[in-house]
Amino acid sequence: MTGPGRDERLARAALTRLTEPGDETVGRWLRQMGPVGLVRGLTGNGPPPKGAREERLAGCRARAEILDPVADLAAVARLGGRFLCPGDLEWPGQLDDLGDARPIGLWVRGSPGVRTWALRSVAVVGARACTGYGSHVAATLGAGLAERGWVVVSGAAYGVDGAAHRGALAADGATVAVLASGVDVPYPRGHTELLDRIAEQGLLLAELPPGGHPTRSRFVLRNRVIAALTRGTVVVEAEYRSGSLVTARRARELGRHTMGVPGPVTSGLSAGVHELLREGACLVSDADDVAELVGGMGELAPLRRGPVVARDLLDPEAARALEAVPARGGAQARAIAREAGMGRERTLARLYELQALGFVERQGDLWQLAATTSTSGTPKPPGRQAGVRRGGA
């Protein structure tokens, strides 16, 4: 693995145990002192970082008592994983957009390349206690995006996250779980099998070293990685106070696409999504909509329109003549021509065409709508109403 040298890699691995993810103060110190110097400063083996309080240094020294980055690197290697640092060829450069909140490093489990997968990825996030509707939409989105060659990224939580991962896996697609724990700690426990499947078919990513356990704050900080790693974030069901909305808003701050799937206005689980849409997020309803928004030129969603009826296929003059025929009773050709704003001979020609197509019929000197024409203007198949006389020439 090219990139940072052994000392820097060991120092960054150590920092993932000494400090908390997403700490911008630590990020600033790291930029100023470098990883090796920062480790020494936090553990009492060198000058402390500028502005570091004694209580913080004491906490780092306490963690340093169990510090063994060599063992951590060996532990992730036994899982078939690795530890990525900024500067590695596999490092996803879009994480650099986080500035001083950029991950110190990424613990990875799974064989695909993180950088290449992240280039074409979409986050699908949402409520843990989602409804059946939310679960269905998330799974459908996951499968649809995977079928279109997109990598589905989420947080492996219950509800929408798990449904999105399963949808991608069911489509034999690519999926990435960004964890708030170590890559060897299945959380939630009920998703142990799912996380094993993701590790086999996709990627598990974490900022915490092996054995790291999740906390409430780590879940919130994990969301910034999901937002930065992907081309856009889709929210499927979220209450007003939701980590999913934090992810989406961070994505918007980073210049990524922000999307929401609407739900019933009576559902509290859709209230947060609707608020996000009012803030300017794009409304999406399926994978085609998402791919059109985040994809390249030519990745267009299919044209959406209502059903085409026979009347839609008439040329403009025939349509005008048909509209001029009274809805009830009949009218002479001259009156129909006047209503249509066309000459009598041209109107007669159109009326005979409409008769052949089953839209109108002639009764003596009067033209009227055919009895077999539906209210939508579509002729019904002949013979459906026995006894209806077709108009002659």
mmCIF file of C-alpha atoms in Angstrom:
data_model
loop_
_atom_site.group_PDB
_atom_site.id
_atom_site.type_symbol
_atom_site.label_atom_id
_atom_site.label_comp_id
_atom_site.label_asym_id
_atom_site.label_seq_id
_atom_site.Cartn_x
_atom_site.Cartn_y
_atom_site.Cartn_z
ATOM 1 C CA MET A 1 0.000 0.000 0.000
ATOM 2 C CA THR A 2 1.529 3.288 -1.079
ATOM 3 C CA GLY A 3 0.947 6.586 0.703
ATOM 4 C CA PRO A 4 1.938 7.631 4.213
ATOM 5 C CA GLY A 5 4.891 5.874 5.836
ATOM 6 C CA ARG A 6 4.667 3.353 8.649
ATOM 7 C CA ASP A 7 5.162 5.901 11.433
ATOM 8 C CA GLU A 8 2.395 8.158 10.176
ATOM 9 C CA ARG A 9 0.039 5.208 9.663
ATOM 10 C CA LEU A 10 0.673 3.963 13.193
ATOM 11 C CA ALA A 11 0.199 7.477 14.575
ATOM 12 C CA ARG A 12 -3.101 7.980 12.767
ATOM 13 C CA ALA A 13 -4.296 4.562 13.934
ATOM 14 C CA ALA A 14 -3.398 5.582 17.474
ATOM 15 C CA LEU A 15 -5.276 8.868 17.146
ATOM 16 C CA THR A 16 -8.484 7.036 16.240
ATOM 17 C CA ARG A 17 -8.336 5.512 19.720
ATOM 18 C CA LEU A 18 -7.044 8.581 21.572
ATOM 19 C CA THR A 19 -9.590 11.076 20.172
ATOM 20 C CA GLU A 20 -13.227 11.231 19.133
ATOM 21 C CA PRO A 21 -14.362 11.295 15.474
ATOM 22 C CA GLY A 22 -15.063 14.651 13.853
ATOM 23 C CA ASP A 23 -13.292 16.788 16.465
ATOM 24 C CA GLU A 24 -12.288 19.913 14.543
ATOM 25 C CA THR A 25 -9.886 20.983 17.284
ATOM 26 C CA VAL A 26 -8.009 17.712 16.877
ATOM 27 C CA GLY A 27 -8.128 18.220 13.113
ATOM 28 C CA ARG A 28 -6.513 21.620 13.498
ATOM 29 C CA TRP A 29 -3.810 20.223 15.806
ATOM 30 C CA LEU A 30 -3.190 17.412 13.326
ATOM 31 C CA ARG A 31 -2.716 19.912 10.526
ATOM 32 C CA GLN A 32 -0.329 21.998 12.637
ATOM 33 C CA MET A 33 1.737 19.245 14.294
ATOM 34 C CA GLY A 34 1.426 16.213 12.054
ATOM 35 C CA PRO A 35 0.173 12.832 13.316
ATOM 36 C CA VAL A 36 3.388 11.679 15.000
ATOM 37 C CA GLY A 37 3.902 14.965 16.836
ATOM 38 C CA LEU A 38 0.263 15.089 17.907
ATOM 39 C CA VAL A 39 0.363 11.573 19.378
ATOM 40 C CA ARG A 40 3.439 12.505 21.377
ATOM 41 C CA GLY A 41 1.851 15.714 22.557
ATOM 42 C CA LEU A 42 -1.387 14.044 23.658
ATOM 43 C CA THR A 43 0.353 11.197 25.476
ATOM 44 C CA GLY A 44 2.865 13.344 27.377
ATOM 45 C CA ASN A 45 5.887 12.343 25.301
ATOM 46 C CA GLY A 46 6.257 15.725 23.643
ATOM 47 C CA PRO A 47 5.043 19.337 23.692
ATOM 48 C CA PRO A 48 1.240 19.430 24.074
ATOM 49 C CA PRO A 49 -0.926 20.983 21.376
ATOM 50 C CA LYS A 50 -1.448 24.715 21.653
ATOM 51 C CA GLY A 51 -4.492 25.492 23.765
ATOM 52 C CA ALA A 52 -4.980 21.918 25.035
ATOM 53 C CA ARG A 53 -6.535 21.857 28.500
ATOM 54 C CA GLU A 54 -5.046 19.701 31.230
ATOM 55 C CA GLU A 55 -8.244 17.686 31.705
ATOM 56 C CA ARG A 56 -8.246 16.803 28.032
ATOM 57 C CA LEU A 57 -4.610 15.761 28.135
ATOM 58 C CA ALA A 58 -5.338 13.659 31.211
ATOM 59 C CA GLY A 59 -8.105 11.865 29.330
ATOM 60 C CA CYS A 60 -5.783 11.139 26.409
ATOM 61 C CA ARG A 61 -3.083 9.842 28.749
ATOM 62 C CA ALA A 62 -5.640 7.508 30.318
ATOM 63 C CA ARG A 63 -6.581 6.132 26.905
ATOM 64 C CA ALA A 64 -2.897 5.813 26.049
ATOM 65 C CA GLU A 65 -2.548 3.110 28.710
ATOM 66 C CA ILE A 66 -4.324 0.671 26.381
ATOM 67 C CA LEU A 67 -2.884 2.123 23.175
ATOM 68 C CA ASP A 68 -1.515 -0.485 20.776
ATOM 69 C CA PRO A 69 -1.895 0.598 17.140
ATOM 70 C CA VAL A 70 0.149 -2.367 15.911
ATOM 71 C CA ALA A 71 -2.385 -4.724 17.494
ATOM 72 C CA ASP A 72 -5.283 -2.729 16.023
ATOM 73 C CA LEU A 73 -3.804 -2.946 12.517
ATOM 74 C CA ALA A 74 -3.259 -6.673 12.978
ATOM 75 C CA ALA A 75 -6.854 -7.098 14.184
ATOM 76 C CA VAL A 76 -8.356 -5.444 11.117
ATOM 77 C CA ALA A 77 -5.991 -7.413 8.863
ATOM 78 C CA ARG A 78 -7.287 -10.675 10.356
ATOM 79 C CA LEU A 79 -10.766 -9.605 9.207
ATOM 80 C CA GLY A 80 -9.423 -9.124 5.692
ATOM 81 C CA GLY A 81 -9.557 -5.378 6.204
ATOM 82 C CA ARG A 82 -7.210 -2.420 6.241
ATOM 83 C CA PHE A 83 -6.664 1.065 7.602
ATOM 84 C CA LEU A 84 -6.785 3.934 5.109
ATOM 85 C CA CYS A 85 -5.084 7.293 5.586
ATOM 86 C CA PRO A 86 -5.310 10.548 3.635
ATOM 87 C CA GLY A 87 -2.706 10.228 0.912
ATOM 88 C CA ASP A 88 -3.429 6.564 0.175
ATOM 89 C CA LEU A 89 -4.436 5.858 -3.410
ATOM 90 C CA GLU A 90 -7.669 4.360 -2.113
ATOM 91 C CA TRP A 91 -8.556 7.372 0.041
ATOM 92 C CA PRO A 92 -11.848 8.983 -1.111
ATOM 93 C CA GLY A 93 -10.852 12.577 -1.780
ATOM 94 C CA GLN A 94 -14.366 13.961 -1.274
ATOM 95 C CA LEU A 95 -13.910 13.452 2.483
ATOM 96 C CA ASP A 96 -11.337 16.254 2.345
ATOM 97 C CA ASP A 97 -14.285 18.650 1.880
ATOM 98 C CA LEU A 98 -14.900 18.243 5.615
ATOM 99 C CA GLY A 99 -11.803 20.301 6.387
ATOM 100 C CA ASP A 100 -10.590 19.854 9.956
ATOM 101 C CA ALA A 101 -13.554 17.528 10.601
ATOM 102 C CA ARG A 102 -12.151 15.059 8.055
ATOM 103 C CA PRO A 103 -11.665 11.529 9.410
ATOM 104 C CA ILE A 104 -8.180 10.884 10.780
ATOM 105 C CA GLY A 105 -8.365 7.569 8.946
ATOM 106 C CA LEU A 106 -10.863 4.907 7.898
ATOM 107 C CA TRP A 107 -10.968 1.342 9.138
ATOM 108 C CA VAL A 108 -12.237 -0.753 6.237
ATOM 109 C CA ARG A 109 -13.659 -4.257 5.965
ATOM 110 C CA GLY A 110 -14.367 -5.602 2.477
ATOM 111 C CA SER A 111 -12.384 -5.972 -0.730
ATOM 112 C CA PRO A 112 -13.739 -3.294 -3.138
ATOM 113 C CA GLY A 113 -11.847 -0.027 -3.530
ATOM 114 C CA VAL A 114 -13.321 2.724 -1.374
ATOM 115 C CA ARG A 115 -12.285 5.593 -3.643
ATOM 116 C CA THR A 116 -13.761 4.142 -6.833
ATOM 117 C CA TRP A 117 -16.981 3.027 -5.180
ATOM 118 C CA ALA A 118 -17.488 6.424 -3.555
ATOM 119 C CA LEU A 119 -17.261 8.189 -6.913
ATOM 120 C CA ARG A 120 -20.661 6.777 -7.912
ATOM 121 C CA SER A 121 -22.531 6.503 -4.650
ATOM 122 C CA VAL A 122 -25.811 7.736 -3.169
ATOM 123 C CA ALA A 123 -26.842 7.793 0.493
ATOM 124 C CA VAL A 124 -30.297 6.483 1.413
ATOM 125 C CA VAL A 125 -31.171 7.293 5.031
ATOM 126 C CA GLY A 126 -34.258 7.643 7.169
ATOM 127 C CA ALA A 127 -36.195 6.718 10.273
ATOM 128 C CA ARG A 128 -35.307 3.711 12.386
ATOM 129 C CA ALA A 129 -38.930 3.179 13.387
ATOM 130 C CA CYS A 130 -40.147 3.520 9.822
ATOM 131 C CA THR A 131 -43.549 2.479 8.497
ATOM 132 C CA GLY A 132 -44.165 -0.295 6.007
ATOM 133 C CA TYR A 133 -44.328 2.403 3.346
ATOM 134 C CA GLY A 134 -40.888 3.726 4.301
ATOM 135 C CA SER A 135 -39.366 0.257 4.354
ATOM 136 C CA HIS A 136 -40.820 -0.554 0.937
ATOM 137 C CA VAL A 137 -39.635 2.721 -0.612
ATOM 138 C CA ALA A 138 -36.126 2.350 0.832
ATOM 139 C CA ALA A 139 -35.756 -1.234 -0.383
ATOM 140 C CA THR A 140 -37.067 -0.313 -3.825
ATOM 141 C CA LEU A 141 -34.691 2.642 -4.022
ATOM 142 C CA GLY A 142 -31.758 0.475 -2.929
ATOM 143 C CA ALA A 143 -32.520 -2.179 -5.537
ATOM 144 C CA GLY A 144 -33.241 0.340 -8.296
ATOM 145 C CA LEU A 145 -30.054 2.325 -7.711
ATOM 146 C CA ALA A 146 -27.983 -0.851 -7.553
ATOM 147 C CA GLU A 147 -29.456 -2.050 -10.841
ATOM 148 C CA ARG A 148 -28.393 1.260 -12.412
ATOM 149 C CA GLY A 149 -24.830 0.816 -11.226
ATOM 150 C CA TRP A 150 -24.945 3.095 -8.175
ATOM 151 C CA VAL A 151 -23.420 2.242 -4.811
ATOM 152 C CA VAL A 152 -25.972 2.509 -1.988
ATOM 153 C CA VAL A 153 -24.522 4.012 1.209
ATOM 154 C CA SER A 154 -26.263 4.028 4.576
ATOM 155 C CA GLY A 155 -25.667 3.517 8.294
ATOM 156 C CA ALA A 156 -26.866 -0.089 8.828
ATOM 157 C CA ALA A 157 -29.431 0.996 11.446
ATOM 158 C CA TYR A 158 -32.856 -0.556 11.813
ATOM 159 C CA GLY A 159 -35.615 0.740 9.568
ATOM 160 C CA VAL A 160 -34.799 2.669 6.390
ATOM 161 C CA ASP A 161 -31.021 2.047 6.537
ATOM 162 C CA GLY A 162 -31.374 -1.711 6.737
ATOM 163 C CA ALA A 163 -34.066 -1.783 4.038
ATOM 164 C CA ALA A 164 -31.849 0.203 1.637
ATOM 165 C CA HIS A 165 -28.902 -2.145 2.213
ATOM 166 C CA ARG A 166 -31.088 -5.222 1.722
ATOM 167 C CA GLY A 167 -32.575 -3.819 -1.462
ATOM 168 C CA ALA A 168 -29.112 -3.320 -2.946
ATOM 169 C CA LEU A 169 -27.959 -6.778 -1.853
ATOM 170 C CA ALA A 170 -31.098 -8.404 -3.279
ATOM 171 C CA ALA A 171 -30.254 -6.841 -6.649
ATOM 172 C CA ASP A 172 -26.687 -8.210 -6.413
ATOM 173 C CA GLY A 173 -25.564 -4.606 -6.166
ATOM 174 C CA ALA A 174 -22.961 -2.618 -4.273
ATOM 175 C CA THR A 175 -23.596 -1.227 -0.817
ATOM 176 C CA VAL A 176 -21.527 0.459 1.903
ATOM 177 C CA ALA A 177 -22.325 0.688 5.611
ATOM 178 C CA VAL A 178 -20.711 3.559 7.512
ATOM 179 C CA LEU A 179 -20.626 2.506 11.165
ATOM 180 C CA ALA A 180 -20.529 4.350 14.479
ATOM 181 C CA SER A 181 -18.613 1.402 15.945
ATOM 182 C CA GLY A 182 -15.574 -0.640 14.986
ATOM 183 C CA VAL A 183 -15.852 -2.762 11.855
ATOM 184 C CA ASP A 184 -15.694 -5.857 14.076
ATOM 185 C CA VAL A 185 -18.547 -4.772 16.351
ATOM 186 C CA PRO A 186 -21.980 -5.574 14.876
ATOM 187 C CA TYR A 187 -24.421 -2.848 15.813
ATOM 188 C CA PRO A 188 -27.308 -3.171 16.118
ATOM 189 C CA ARG A 189 -26.945 -6.790 17.180
ATOM 190 C CA GLY A 190 -30.001 -7.723 15.170
ATOM 191 C CA HIS A 191 -28.128 -6.752 12.013
ATOM 192 C CA THR A 192 -25.166 -9.082 12.572
ATOM 193 C CA GLU A 193 -26.072 -11.235 9.581
ATOM 194 C CA LEU A 194 -26.748 -8.182 7.410
ATOM 195 C CA LEU A 195 -23.386 -6.638 8.301
ATOM 196 C CA ASP A 196 -21.615 -9.908 7.487
ATOM 197 C CA ARG A 197 -23.320 -9.935 4.074
ATOM 198 C CA ILE A 198 -22.307 -6.331 3.439
ATOM 199 C CA ALA A 199 -18.701 -7.167 4.370
ATOM 200 C CA GLU A 200 -18.736 -10.037 1.880
ATOM 201 C CA GLN A 201 -20.460 -8.219 -0.970
ATOM 202 C CA GLY A 202 -19.621 -4.578 -0.196
ATOM 203 C CA LEU A 203 -17.803 -2.451 2.366
ATOM 204 C CA LEU A 204 -17.945 -1.622 6.073
ATOM 205 C CA LEU A 205 -16.321 1.695 7.018
ATOM 206 C CA ALA A 206 -15.613 3.082 10.495
ATOM 207 C CA GLU A 207 -13.638 5.844 12.137
ATOM 208 C CA LEU A 208 -13.348 3.914 15.394
ATOM 209 C CA PRO A 209 -10.652 1.246 15.748
ATOM 210 C CA PRO A 210 -11.472 -2.453 16.211
ATOM 211 C CA GLY A 211 -13.541 -2.999 19.325
ATOM 212 C CA GLY A 212 -14.926 0.552 19.314
ATOM 213 C CA HIS A 213 -18.491 0.853 20.601
ATOM 214 C CA PRO A 214 -21.126 3.345 19.440
ATOM 215 C CA THR A 215 -22.438 6.278 21.478
ATOM 216 C CA ARG A 216 -25.135 8.834 20.719
ATOM 217 C CA SER A 217 -22.606 11.485 19.719
ATOM 218 C CA ARG A 218 -20.716 9.060 17.490
ATOM 219 C CA PHE A 219 -23.899 8.337 15.530
ATOM 220 C CA VAL A 220 -24.400 12.038 14.877
ATOM 221 C CA LEU A 221 -20.755 12.541 13.845
ATOM 222 C CA ARG A 222 -20.879 9.447 11.619
ATOM 223 C CA ASN A 223 -23.537 11.177 9.511
ATOM 224 C CA ARG A 224 -21.061 13.780 8.218
ATOM 225 C CA VAL A 225 -19.024 10.950 6.627
ATOM 226 C CA ILE A 226 -22.101 9.590 4.848
ATOM 227 C CA ALA A 227 -22.921 13.092 3.582
ATOM 228 C CA ALA A 228 -19.398 13.832 2.331
ATOM 229 C CA LEU A 229 -18.690 10.409 0.858
ATOM 230 C CA THR A 230 -21.642 10.354 -1.543
ATOM 231 C CA ARG A 231 -22.908 12.337 -4.544
ATOM 232 C CA GLY A 232 -26.228 12.972 -2.842
ATOM 233 C CA THR A 233 -28.461 12.010 0.079
ATOM 234 C CA VAL A 234 -32.052 10.734 -0.132
ATOM 235 C CA VAL A 235 -34.194 10.885 3.013
ATOM 236 C CA VAL A 236 -37.045 8.383 3.310
ATOM 237 C CA GLU A 237 -39.237 9.182 6.339
ATOM 238 C CA ALA A 238 -37.857 11.338 9.144
ATOM 239 C CA GLU A 239 -39.349 13.230 12.057
ATOM 240 C CA TYR A 240 -38.487 16.870 12.718
ATOM 241 C CA ARG A 241 -35.634 15.843 15.028
ATOM 242 C CA SER A 242 -33.832 13.169 13.084
ATOM 243 C CA GLY A 243 -30.232 12.222 12.397
ATOM 244 C CA SER A 244 -31.264 11.713 8.783
ATOM 245 C CA LEU A 245 -32.052 15.397 8.449
ATOM 246 C CA VAL A 246 -28.645 16.190 9.934
ATOM 247 C CA THR A 247 -27.084 14.067 7.198
ATOM 248 C CA ALA A 248 -29.109 15.750 4.454
ATOM 249 C CA ARG A 249 -28.401 19.273 5.668
ATOM 250 C CA ARG A 250 -24.691 18.518 5.972
ATOM 251 C CA ALA A 251 -24.791 17.165 2.426
ATOM 252 C CA ARG A 252 -26.366 20.425 1.266
ATOM 253 C CA GLU A 253 -23.666 22.442 3.054
ATOM 254 C CA LEU A 254 -21.038 20.377 1.248
ATOM 255 C CA GLY A 255 -22.618 21.076 -2.136
ATOM 256 C CA ARG A 256 -24.084 17.597 -2.553
ATOM 257 C CA HIS A 257 -27.560 16.848 -3.866
ATOM 258 C CA THR A 258 -30.263 16.654 -1.205
ATOM 259 C CA MET A 259 -33.444 14.710 -1.929
ATOM 260 C CA GLY A 260 -36.575 13.619 -0.109
ATOM 261 C CA VAL A 261 -39.343 11.105 -0.715
ATOM 262 C CA PRO A 262 -42.706 12.616 0.306
ATOM 263 C CA GLY A 263 -45.205 10.723 2.422
ATOM 264 C CA PRO A 264 -48.692 11.217 3.876
ATOM 265 C CA VAL A 265 -49.235 14.674 5.374
ATOM 266 C CA THR A 266 -50.840 12.929 8.352
ATOM 267 C CA SER A 267 -47.667 11.000 9.184
ATOM 268 C CA GLY A 268 -45.244 12.453 11.720
ATOM 269 C CA LEU A 269 -42.530 10.311 10.126
ATOM 270 C CA SER A 270 -42.890 12.306 6.918
ATOM 271 C CA ALA A 271 -42.965 15.725 8.598
ATOM 272 C CA GLY A 272 -39.180 16.068 8.601
ATOM 273 C CA VAL A 273 -38.933 15.101 4.945
ATOM 274 C CA HIS A 274 -41.580 17.659 4.003
ATOM 275 C CA GLU A 275 -39.682 20.314 5.941
ATOM 276 C CA LEU A 276 -36.536 19.363 4.032
ATOM 277 C CA LEU A 277 -38.422 19.732 0.751
ATOM 278 C CA ARG A 278 -39.622 23.194 1.788
ATOM 279 C CA GLU A 279 -35.987 24.101 2.428
ATOM 280 C CA GLY A 280 -35.169 23.344 -1.193
ATOM 281 C CA ALA A 281 -34.418 19.627 -1.355
ATOM 282 C CA CYS A 282 -35.512 17.886 -4.567
ATOM 283 C CA LEU A 283 -38.572 15.682 -4.487
ATOM 284 C CA VAL A 284 -37.862 12.178 -5.779
ATOM 285 C CA SER A 285 -40.124 9.165 -6.037
ATOM 286 C CA ASP A 286 -37.896 6.392 -7.392
ATOM 287 C CA ALA A 287 -34.398 5.422 -8.487
ATOM 288 C CA ASP A 288 -34.890 6.991 -11.923
ATOM 289 C CA ASP A 289 -35.455 10.396 -10.327
ATOM 290 C CA VAL A 290 -32.360 10.017 -8.136
ATOM 291 C CA ALA A 291 -30.128 8.842 -10.978
ATOM 292 C CA GLU A 292 -31.236 11.723 -13.199
ATOM 293 C CA LEU A 293 -30.349 14.225 -10.473
ATOM 294 C CA VAL A 294 -26.971 12.879 -9.343
ATOM 295 C CA GLY A 295 -25.854 11.152 -12.540
ATOM 296 C CA GLY A 296 -24.139 12.374 -15.651
ATOM 297 C CA MET A 297 -25.563 13.682 -18.894
ATOM 298 C CA GLY A 298 -27.976 11.259 -20.496
ATOM 299 C CA GLU A 299 -29.052 9.531 -17.267
ATOM 300 C CA LEU A 300 -32.608 10.784 -17.625
ATOM 301 C CA ALA A 301 -35.713 9.546 -15.888
ATOM 302 C CA PRO A 302 -38.439 8.313 -18.251
ATOM 303 C CA LEU A 303 -41.053 10.875 -19.314
ATOM 304 C CA ARG A 304 -43.975 10.682 -16.900
ATOM 305 C CA ARG A 305 -47.465 11.219 -18.332
ATOM 306 C CA GLY A 306 -50.948 9.871 -18.030
ATOM 307 C CA PRO A 307 -52.373 7.150 -20.266
ATOM 308 C CA VAL A 308 -52.748 7.954 -23.969
ATOM 309 C CA VAL A 309 -56.338 7.638 -25.257
ATOM 310 C CA ALA A 310 -57.430 7.405 -28.884
ATOM 311 C CA ARG A 311 -58.596 11.015 -28.927
ATOM 312 C CA ASP A 312 -55.008 12.158 -28.161
ATOM 313 C CA LEU A 313 -53.868 10.684 -31.480
ATOM 314 C CA LEU A 314 -56.193 12.761 -33.671
ATOM 315 C CA ASP A 315 -54.641 15.510 -35.770
ATOM 316 C CA PRO A 316 -55.572 19.083 -34.728
ATOM 317 C CA GLU A 317 -58.317 19.607 -37.350
ATOM 318 C CA ALA A 318 -60.031 16.304 -36.587
ATOM 319 C CA ALA A 319 -59.850 17.087 -32.863
ATOM 320 C CA ARG A 320 -61.445 20.522 -33.479
ATOM 321 C CA ALA A 321 -64.245 18.962 -35.522
ATOM 322 C CA LEU A 322 -64.895 16.368 -32.805
ATOM 323 C CA GLU A 323 -64.997 19.035 -30.081
ATOM 324 C CA ALA A 324 -67.563 20.981 -32.164
ATOM 325 C CA VAL A 325 -70.024 18.049 -32.232
ATOM 326 C CA PRO A 326 -72.664 18.644 -29.509
ATOM 327 C CA ALA A 327 -72.394 16.489 -26.418
ATOM 328 C CA ARG A 328 -76.123 15.766 -26.661
ATOM 329 C CA GLY A 329 -78.258 15.481 -29.754
ATOM 330 C CA GLY A 330 -76.826 16.278 -33.150
ATOM 331 C CA ALA A 331 -76.016 19.189 -35.455
ATOM 332 C CA GLN A 332 -75.764 19.781 -39.156
ATOM 333 C CA ALA A 333 -72.360 19.948 -40.799
ATOM 334 C CA ARG A 334 -72.716 23.716 -41.366
ATOM 335 C CA ALA A 335 -73.248 24.376 -37.623
ATOM 336 C CA ILE A 336 -70.345 22.107 -36.703
ATOM 337 C CA ALA A 337 -68.107 23.898 -39.222
ATOM 338 C CA ARG A 338 -69.055 27.265 -37.757
ATOM 339 C CA GLU A 339 -68.308 26.047 -34.209
ATOM 340 C CA ALA A 340 -64.974 24.543 -35.296
ATOM 341 C CA GLY A 341 -63.986 27.648 -37.250
ATOM 342 C CA MET A 342 -63.401 25.664 -40.457
ATOM 343 C CA GLY A 343 -64.960 25.528 -43.936
ATOM 344 C CA ARG A 344 -67.952 23.211 -44.511
ATOM 345 C CA GLU A 345 -66.172 20.914 -46.990
ATOM 346 C CA ARG A 346 -63.099 20.536 -44.766
ATOM 347 C CA THR A 347 -65.330 19.887 -41.773
ATOM 348 C CA LEU A 348 -67.279 17.220 -43.672
ATOM 349 C CA ALA A 349 -64.044 15.479 -44.619
ATOM 350 C CA ARG A 350 -63.005 15.404 -40.964
ATOM 351 C CA LEU A 351 -66.419 14.178 -39.861
ATOM 352 C CA TYR A 352 -66.230 11.228 -42.248
ATOM 353 C CA GLU A 353 -62.775 10.406 -40.871
ATOM 354 C CA LEU A 354 -64.173 10.550 -37.337
ATOM 355 C CA GLN A 355 -67.043 8.314 -38.399
ATOM 356 C CA ALA A 356 -64.618 5.717 -39.782
ATOM 357 C CA LEU A 357 -62.712 5.813 -36.499
ATOM 358 C CA GLY A 358 -65.889 5.297 -34.494
ATOM 359 C CA PHE A 359 -66.068 8.720 -32.822
ATOM 360 C CA VAL A 360 -69.241 10.068 -34.513
ATOM 361 C CA GLU A 361 -72.194 8.796 -36.465
ATOM 362 C CA ARG A 362 -74.628 10.354 -38.929
ATOM 363 C CA GLN A 363 -78.397 10.376 -38.484
ATOM 364 C CA GLY A 364 -79.949 11.891 -41.596
ATOM 365 C CA ASP A 365 -78.605 15.457 -41.865
ATOM 366 C CA LEU A 366 -77.339 15.455 -38.302
ATOM 367 C CA TRP A 367 -73.958 14.434 -36.937
ATOM 368 C CA GLN A 368 -73.732 13.230 -33.330
ATOM 369 C CA LEU A 369 -71.303 11.489 -31.012
ATOM 370 C CA ALA A 370 -71.327 7.744 -31.488
ATOM 371 C CA ALA A 371 -73.204 5.840 -28.824
ATOM 372 C CA THR A 372 -70.149 3.596 -28.377
ATOM 373 C CA THR A 373 -67.757 6.480 -27.585
ATOM 374 C CA SER A 374 -66.636 6.531 -23.929
ATOM 375 C CA THR A 375 -66.679 9.656 -21.814
ATOM 376 C CA SER A 376 -62.904 9.926 -22.291
ATOM 377 C CA GLY A 377 -63.356 10.196 -26.045
ATOM 378 C CA THR A 378 -62.147 6.679 -26.762
ATOM 379 C CA PRO A 379 -64.246 4.586 -29.171
ATOM 380 C CA LYS A 380 -65.330 1.293 -27.682
ATOM 381 C CA PRO A 381 -64.890 -1.852 -29.784
ATOM 382 C CA PRO A 382 -67.805 -2.321 -32.227
ATOM 383 C CA GLY A 383 -70.437 -4.814 -31.281
ATOM 384 C CA ARG A 384 -70.237 -4.037 -27.562
ATOM 385 C CA GLN A 385 -73.686 -2.408 -27.682
ATOM 386 C CA ALA A 386 -76.093 -4.342 -29.883
ATOM 387 C CA GLY A 387 -78.698 -2.403 -31.805
ATOM 388 C CA VAL A 388 -76.689 0.838 -32.166
ATOM 389 C CA ARG A 389 -77.038 1.903 -35.772
ATOM 390 C CA ARG A 390 -73.900 3.316 -37.399
ATOM 391 C CA GLY A 391 -74.469 6.441 -39.470
ATOM 392 C CA GLY A 392 -74.218 6.055 -43.241
ATOM 393 C CA ALA A 393 -72.663 8.417 -45.726
#
